[in-house]
PDB file of C-alpha atoms in Angstrom:
ATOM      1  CA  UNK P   1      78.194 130.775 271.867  1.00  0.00           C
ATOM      2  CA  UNK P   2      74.774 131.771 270.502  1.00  0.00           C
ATOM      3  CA  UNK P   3      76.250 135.080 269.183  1.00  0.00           C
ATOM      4  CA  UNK P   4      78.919 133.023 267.042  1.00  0.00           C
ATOM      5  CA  UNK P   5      76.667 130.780 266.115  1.00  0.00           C
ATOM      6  CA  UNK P   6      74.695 133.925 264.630  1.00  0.00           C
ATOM      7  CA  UNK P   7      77.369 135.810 263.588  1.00  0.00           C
ATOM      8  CA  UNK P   8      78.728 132.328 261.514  1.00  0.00           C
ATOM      9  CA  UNK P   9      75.090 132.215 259.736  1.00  0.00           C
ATOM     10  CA  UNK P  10      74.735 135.879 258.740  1.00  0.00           C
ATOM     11  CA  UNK P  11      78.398 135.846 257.405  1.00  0.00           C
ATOM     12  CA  UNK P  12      77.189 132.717 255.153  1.00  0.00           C
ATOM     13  CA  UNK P  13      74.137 133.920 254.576  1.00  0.00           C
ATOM     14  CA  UNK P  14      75.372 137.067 253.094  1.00  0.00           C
ATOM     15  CA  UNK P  15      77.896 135.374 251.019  1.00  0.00           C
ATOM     16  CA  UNK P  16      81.156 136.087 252.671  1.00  0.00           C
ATOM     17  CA  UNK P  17      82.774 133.221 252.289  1.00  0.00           C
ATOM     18  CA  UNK P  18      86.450 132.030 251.777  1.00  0.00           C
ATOM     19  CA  UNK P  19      86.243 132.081 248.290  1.00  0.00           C
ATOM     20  CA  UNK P  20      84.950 135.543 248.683  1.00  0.00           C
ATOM     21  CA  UNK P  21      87.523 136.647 250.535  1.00  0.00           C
ATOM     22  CA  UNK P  22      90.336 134.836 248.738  1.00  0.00           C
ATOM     23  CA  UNK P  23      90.539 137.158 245.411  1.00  0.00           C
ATOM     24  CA  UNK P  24      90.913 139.688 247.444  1.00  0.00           C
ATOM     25  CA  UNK P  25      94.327 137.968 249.123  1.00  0.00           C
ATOM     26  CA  UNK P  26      94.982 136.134 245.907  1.00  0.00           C
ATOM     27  CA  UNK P  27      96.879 139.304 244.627  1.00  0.00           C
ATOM     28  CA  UNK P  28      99.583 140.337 245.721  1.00  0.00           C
ATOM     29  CA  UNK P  29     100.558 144.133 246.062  1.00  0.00           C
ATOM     30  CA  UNK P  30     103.309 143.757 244.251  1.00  0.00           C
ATOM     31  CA  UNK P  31     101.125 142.460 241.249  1.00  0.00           C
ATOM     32  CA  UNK P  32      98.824 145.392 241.074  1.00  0.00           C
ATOM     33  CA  UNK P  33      99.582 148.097 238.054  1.00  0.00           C
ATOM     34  CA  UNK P  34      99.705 151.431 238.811  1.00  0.00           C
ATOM     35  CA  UNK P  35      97.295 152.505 236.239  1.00  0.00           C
ATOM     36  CA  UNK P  36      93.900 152.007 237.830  1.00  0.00           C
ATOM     37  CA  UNK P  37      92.135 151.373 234.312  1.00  0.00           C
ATOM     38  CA  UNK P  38      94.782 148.780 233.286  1.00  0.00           C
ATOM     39  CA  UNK P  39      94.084 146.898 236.908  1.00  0.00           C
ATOM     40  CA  UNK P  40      90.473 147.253 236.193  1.00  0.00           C
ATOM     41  CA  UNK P  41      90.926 145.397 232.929  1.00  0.00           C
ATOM     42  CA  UNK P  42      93.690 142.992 234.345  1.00  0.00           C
ATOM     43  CA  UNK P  43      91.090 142.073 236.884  1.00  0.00           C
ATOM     44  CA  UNK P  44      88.127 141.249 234.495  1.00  0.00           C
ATOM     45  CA  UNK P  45      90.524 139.366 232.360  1.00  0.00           C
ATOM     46  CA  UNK P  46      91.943 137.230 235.511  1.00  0.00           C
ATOM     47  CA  UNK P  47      88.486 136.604 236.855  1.00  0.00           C
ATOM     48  CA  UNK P  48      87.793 134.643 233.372  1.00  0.00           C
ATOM     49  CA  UNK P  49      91.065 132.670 233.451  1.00  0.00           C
ATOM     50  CA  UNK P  50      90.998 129.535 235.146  1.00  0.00           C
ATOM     51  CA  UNK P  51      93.643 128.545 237.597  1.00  0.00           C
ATOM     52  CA  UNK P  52      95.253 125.055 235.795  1.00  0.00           C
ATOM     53  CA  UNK P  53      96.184 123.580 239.018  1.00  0.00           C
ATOM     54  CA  UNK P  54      93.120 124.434 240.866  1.00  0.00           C
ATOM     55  CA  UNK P  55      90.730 123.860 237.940  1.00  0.00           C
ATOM     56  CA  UNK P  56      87.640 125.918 239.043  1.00  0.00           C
ATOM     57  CA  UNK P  57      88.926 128.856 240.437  1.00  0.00           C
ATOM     58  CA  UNK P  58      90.359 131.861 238.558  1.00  0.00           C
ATOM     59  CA  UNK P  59      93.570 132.876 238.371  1.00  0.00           C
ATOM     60  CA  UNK P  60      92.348 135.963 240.078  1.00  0.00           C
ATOM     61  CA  UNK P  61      90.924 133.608 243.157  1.00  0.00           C
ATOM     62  CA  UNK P  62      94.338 131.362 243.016  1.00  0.00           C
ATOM     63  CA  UNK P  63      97.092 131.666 245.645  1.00  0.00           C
ATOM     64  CA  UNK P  64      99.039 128.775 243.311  1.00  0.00           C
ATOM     65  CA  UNK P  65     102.115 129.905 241.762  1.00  0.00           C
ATOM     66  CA  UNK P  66     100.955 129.106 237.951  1.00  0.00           C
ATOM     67  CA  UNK P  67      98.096 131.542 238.723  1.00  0.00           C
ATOM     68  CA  UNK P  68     100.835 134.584 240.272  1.00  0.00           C
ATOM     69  CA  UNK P  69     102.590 133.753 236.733  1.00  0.00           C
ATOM     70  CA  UNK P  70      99.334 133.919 234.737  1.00  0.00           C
ATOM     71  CA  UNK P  71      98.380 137.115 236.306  1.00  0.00           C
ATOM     72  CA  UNK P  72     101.622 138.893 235.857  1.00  0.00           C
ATOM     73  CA  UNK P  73     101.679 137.498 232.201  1.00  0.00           C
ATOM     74  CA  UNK P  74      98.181 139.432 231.606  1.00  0.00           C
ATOM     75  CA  UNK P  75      99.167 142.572 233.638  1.00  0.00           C
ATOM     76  CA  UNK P  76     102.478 142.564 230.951  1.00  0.00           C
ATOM     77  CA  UNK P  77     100.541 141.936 228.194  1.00  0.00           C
ATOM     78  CA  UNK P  78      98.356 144.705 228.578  1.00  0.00           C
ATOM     79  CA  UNK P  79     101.002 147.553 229.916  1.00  0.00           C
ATOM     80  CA  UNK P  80     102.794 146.495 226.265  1.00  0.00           C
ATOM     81  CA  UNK P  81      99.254 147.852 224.894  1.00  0.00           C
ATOM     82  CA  UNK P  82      97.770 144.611 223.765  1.00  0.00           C
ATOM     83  CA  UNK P  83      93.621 144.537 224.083  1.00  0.00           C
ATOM     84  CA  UNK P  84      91.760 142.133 226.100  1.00  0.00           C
ATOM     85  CA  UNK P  85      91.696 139.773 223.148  1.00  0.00           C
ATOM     86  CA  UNK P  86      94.667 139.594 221.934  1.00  0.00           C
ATOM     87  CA  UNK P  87      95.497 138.851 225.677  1.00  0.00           C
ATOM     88  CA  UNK P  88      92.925 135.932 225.589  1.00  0.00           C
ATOM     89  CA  UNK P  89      94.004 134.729 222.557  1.00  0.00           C
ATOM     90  CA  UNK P  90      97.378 134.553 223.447  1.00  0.00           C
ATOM     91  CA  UNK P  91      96.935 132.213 226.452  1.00  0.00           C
ATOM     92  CA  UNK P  92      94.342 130.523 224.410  1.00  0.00           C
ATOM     93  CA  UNK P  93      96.978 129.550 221.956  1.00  0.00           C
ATOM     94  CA  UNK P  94      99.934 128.954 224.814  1.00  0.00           C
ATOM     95  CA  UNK P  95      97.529 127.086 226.921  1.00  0.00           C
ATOM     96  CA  UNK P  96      94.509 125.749 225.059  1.00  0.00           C
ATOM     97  CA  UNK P  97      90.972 126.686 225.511  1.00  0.00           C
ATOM     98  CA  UNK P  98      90.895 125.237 228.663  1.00  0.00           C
ATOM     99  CA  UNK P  99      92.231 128.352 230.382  1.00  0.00           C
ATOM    100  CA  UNK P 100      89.091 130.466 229.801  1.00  0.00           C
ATOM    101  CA  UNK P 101      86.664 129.809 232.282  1.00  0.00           C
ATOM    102  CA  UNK P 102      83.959 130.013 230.002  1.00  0.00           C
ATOM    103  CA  UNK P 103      84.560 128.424 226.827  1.00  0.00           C
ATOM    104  CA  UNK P 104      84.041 131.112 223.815  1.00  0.00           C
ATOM    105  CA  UNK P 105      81.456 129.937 221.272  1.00  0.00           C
ATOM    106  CA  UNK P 106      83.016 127.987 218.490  1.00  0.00           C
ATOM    107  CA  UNK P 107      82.062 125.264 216.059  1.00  0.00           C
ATOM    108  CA  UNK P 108      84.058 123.225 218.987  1.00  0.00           C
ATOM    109  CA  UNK P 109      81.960 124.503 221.393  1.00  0.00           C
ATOM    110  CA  UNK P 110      78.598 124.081 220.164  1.00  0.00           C
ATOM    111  CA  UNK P 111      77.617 121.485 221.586  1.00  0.00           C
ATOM    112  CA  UNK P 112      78.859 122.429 224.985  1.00  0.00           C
ATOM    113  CA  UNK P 113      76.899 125.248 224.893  1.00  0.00           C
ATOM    114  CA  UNK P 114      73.552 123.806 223.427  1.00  0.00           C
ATOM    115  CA  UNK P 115      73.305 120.450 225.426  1.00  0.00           C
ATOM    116  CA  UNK P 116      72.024 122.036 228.319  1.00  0.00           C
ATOM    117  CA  UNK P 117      69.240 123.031 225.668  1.00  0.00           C
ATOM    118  CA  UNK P 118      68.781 119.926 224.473  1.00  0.00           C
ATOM    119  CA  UNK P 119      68.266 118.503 227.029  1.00  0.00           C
ATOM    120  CA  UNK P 120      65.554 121.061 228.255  1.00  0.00           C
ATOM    121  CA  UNK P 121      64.038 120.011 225.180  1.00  0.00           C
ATOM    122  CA  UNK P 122      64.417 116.239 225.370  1.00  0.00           C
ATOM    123  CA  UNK P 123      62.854 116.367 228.575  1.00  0.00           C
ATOM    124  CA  UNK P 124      59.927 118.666 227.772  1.00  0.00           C
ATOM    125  CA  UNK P 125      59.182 116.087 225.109  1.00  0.00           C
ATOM    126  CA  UNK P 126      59.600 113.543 227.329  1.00  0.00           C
ATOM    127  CA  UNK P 127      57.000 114.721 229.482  1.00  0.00           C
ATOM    128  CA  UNK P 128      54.522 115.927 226.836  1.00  0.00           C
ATOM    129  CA  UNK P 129      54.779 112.434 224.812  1.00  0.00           C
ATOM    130  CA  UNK P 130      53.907 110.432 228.695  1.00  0.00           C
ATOM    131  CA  UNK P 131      50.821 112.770 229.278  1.00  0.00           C
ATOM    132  CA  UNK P 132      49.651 112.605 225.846  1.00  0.00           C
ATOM    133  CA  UNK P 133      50.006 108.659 226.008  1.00  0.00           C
ATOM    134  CA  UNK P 134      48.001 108.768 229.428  1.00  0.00           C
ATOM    135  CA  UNK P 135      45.386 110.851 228.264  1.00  0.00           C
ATOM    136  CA  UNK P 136      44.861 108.489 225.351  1.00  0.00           C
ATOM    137  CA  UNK P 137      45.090 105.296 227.862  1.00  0.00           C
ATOM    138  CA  UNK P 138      41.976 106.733 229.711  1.00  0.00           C
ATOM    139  CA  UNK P 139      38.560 105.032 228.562  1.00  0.00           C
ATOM    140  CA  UNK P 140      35.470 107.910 227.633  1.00  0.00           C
ATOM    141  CA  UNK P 141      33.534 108.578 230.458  1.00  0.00           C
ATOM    142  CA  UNK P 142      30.165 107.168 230.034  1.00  0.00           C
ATOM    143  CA  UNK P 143      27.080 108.329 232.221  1.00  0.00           C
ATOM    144  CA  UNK P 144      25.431 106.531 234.727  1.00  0.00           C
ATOM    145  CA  UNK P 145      22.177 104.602 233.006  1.00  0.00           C
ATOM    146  CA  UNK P 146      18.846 105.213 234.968  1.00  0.00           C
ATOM    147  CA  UNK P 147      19.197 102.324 236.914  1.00  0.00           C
ATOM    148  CA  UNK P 148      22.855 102.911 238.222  1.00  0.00           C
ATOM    149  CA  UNK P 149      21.339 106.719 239.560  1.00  0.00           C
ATOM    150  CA  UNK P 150      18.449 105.229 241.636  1.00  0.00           C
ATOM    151  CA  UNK P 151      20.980 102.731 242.991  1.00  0.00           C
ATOM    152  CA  UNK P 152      23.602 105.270 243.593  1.00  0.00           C
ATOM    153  CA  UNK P 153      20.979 107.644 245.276  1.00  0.00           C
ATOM    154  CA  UNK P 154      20.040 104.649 247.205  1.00  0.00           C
ATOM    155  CA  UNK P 155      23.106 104.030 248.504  1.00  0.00           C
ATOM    156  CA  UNK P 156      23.901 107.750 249.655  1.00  0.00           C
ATOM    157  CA  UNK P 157      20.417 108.425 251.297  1.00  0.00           C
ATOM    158  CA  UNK P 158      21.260 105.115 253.515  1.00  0.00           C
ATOM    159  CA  UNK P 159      17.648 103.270 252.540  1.00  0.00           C
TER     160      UNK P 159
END
């Protein structure tokens, strides 16, 4: 049981999970082209297509039947010579900009891309604006007066 139990945590730990695994069964043999370069680039191009029944997989990770259809679509596209983005424009204008798993950077888009940015900023302002209050909420420090050093010296010798 122990041996499972480590063989279970290496596999995860390593990263071989079912979503790992699942491209690889996602594709059927009767999909792939017989042009190695033309798979290659039908592969890239289906890893960066999102599955629109799954959502957040690729059509390359999908076993749905939209995603067999996408992926044949983009092996066809490309064996009648059409480059990878005139492929990607092509589903972009059948299927909206949704298909592309990440969203190309467009006026549209802009803002997608930036608010993580933003709000790196926001928050690094938020922070310097707090400690620059505090540090102004602090009275000076004023030193002890003669007669609060005798007393304090007093105190710590235990006379």
């Amino acid at each position: 049981m122990r041996i499972l139990l480590l063989i279970a945590a290496l596999t995860l730990g390593l990263g071989f999970t079912p979503a790992t695994f699942n491209s690889a069964w996602a594709v059927n043999p009767s999909e792939v082209l017989s042009d190695p370069v033309l798979e290659k680039r039908a592969r890239g191009l289906s890893a960066g297509l999102r599955c629109m029944v799954c959502q957040n997989q690729s059509i390359d990770d999908s076993d749905a039947d939209l995603a067999r259809d996408l992926r044949v679509l983009v092996r066809e596209r490309l064996v009648q010579g059409d480059t990878d983005d005139q492929v990607l424009d092509y589903l972009v204008a059948r299927y909206g900009e949704f298909v592309l798993l990440k969203p190309r950077l467009e006026k549209r888009t802009v803002l997608l891309w930036g608010f993580p940015v933003l709000m790196l900023l926001g928050g690094a302002g938020f922070i310097w604006l707090t400690r620059r209050k505090a540090n102004r909420s602090q009275p000076p420090i004023v030193p002890l007066s003669e007669a609060e050093k005798k007393r304090l010296e007093h105190l710590l010798d235990g006379k």
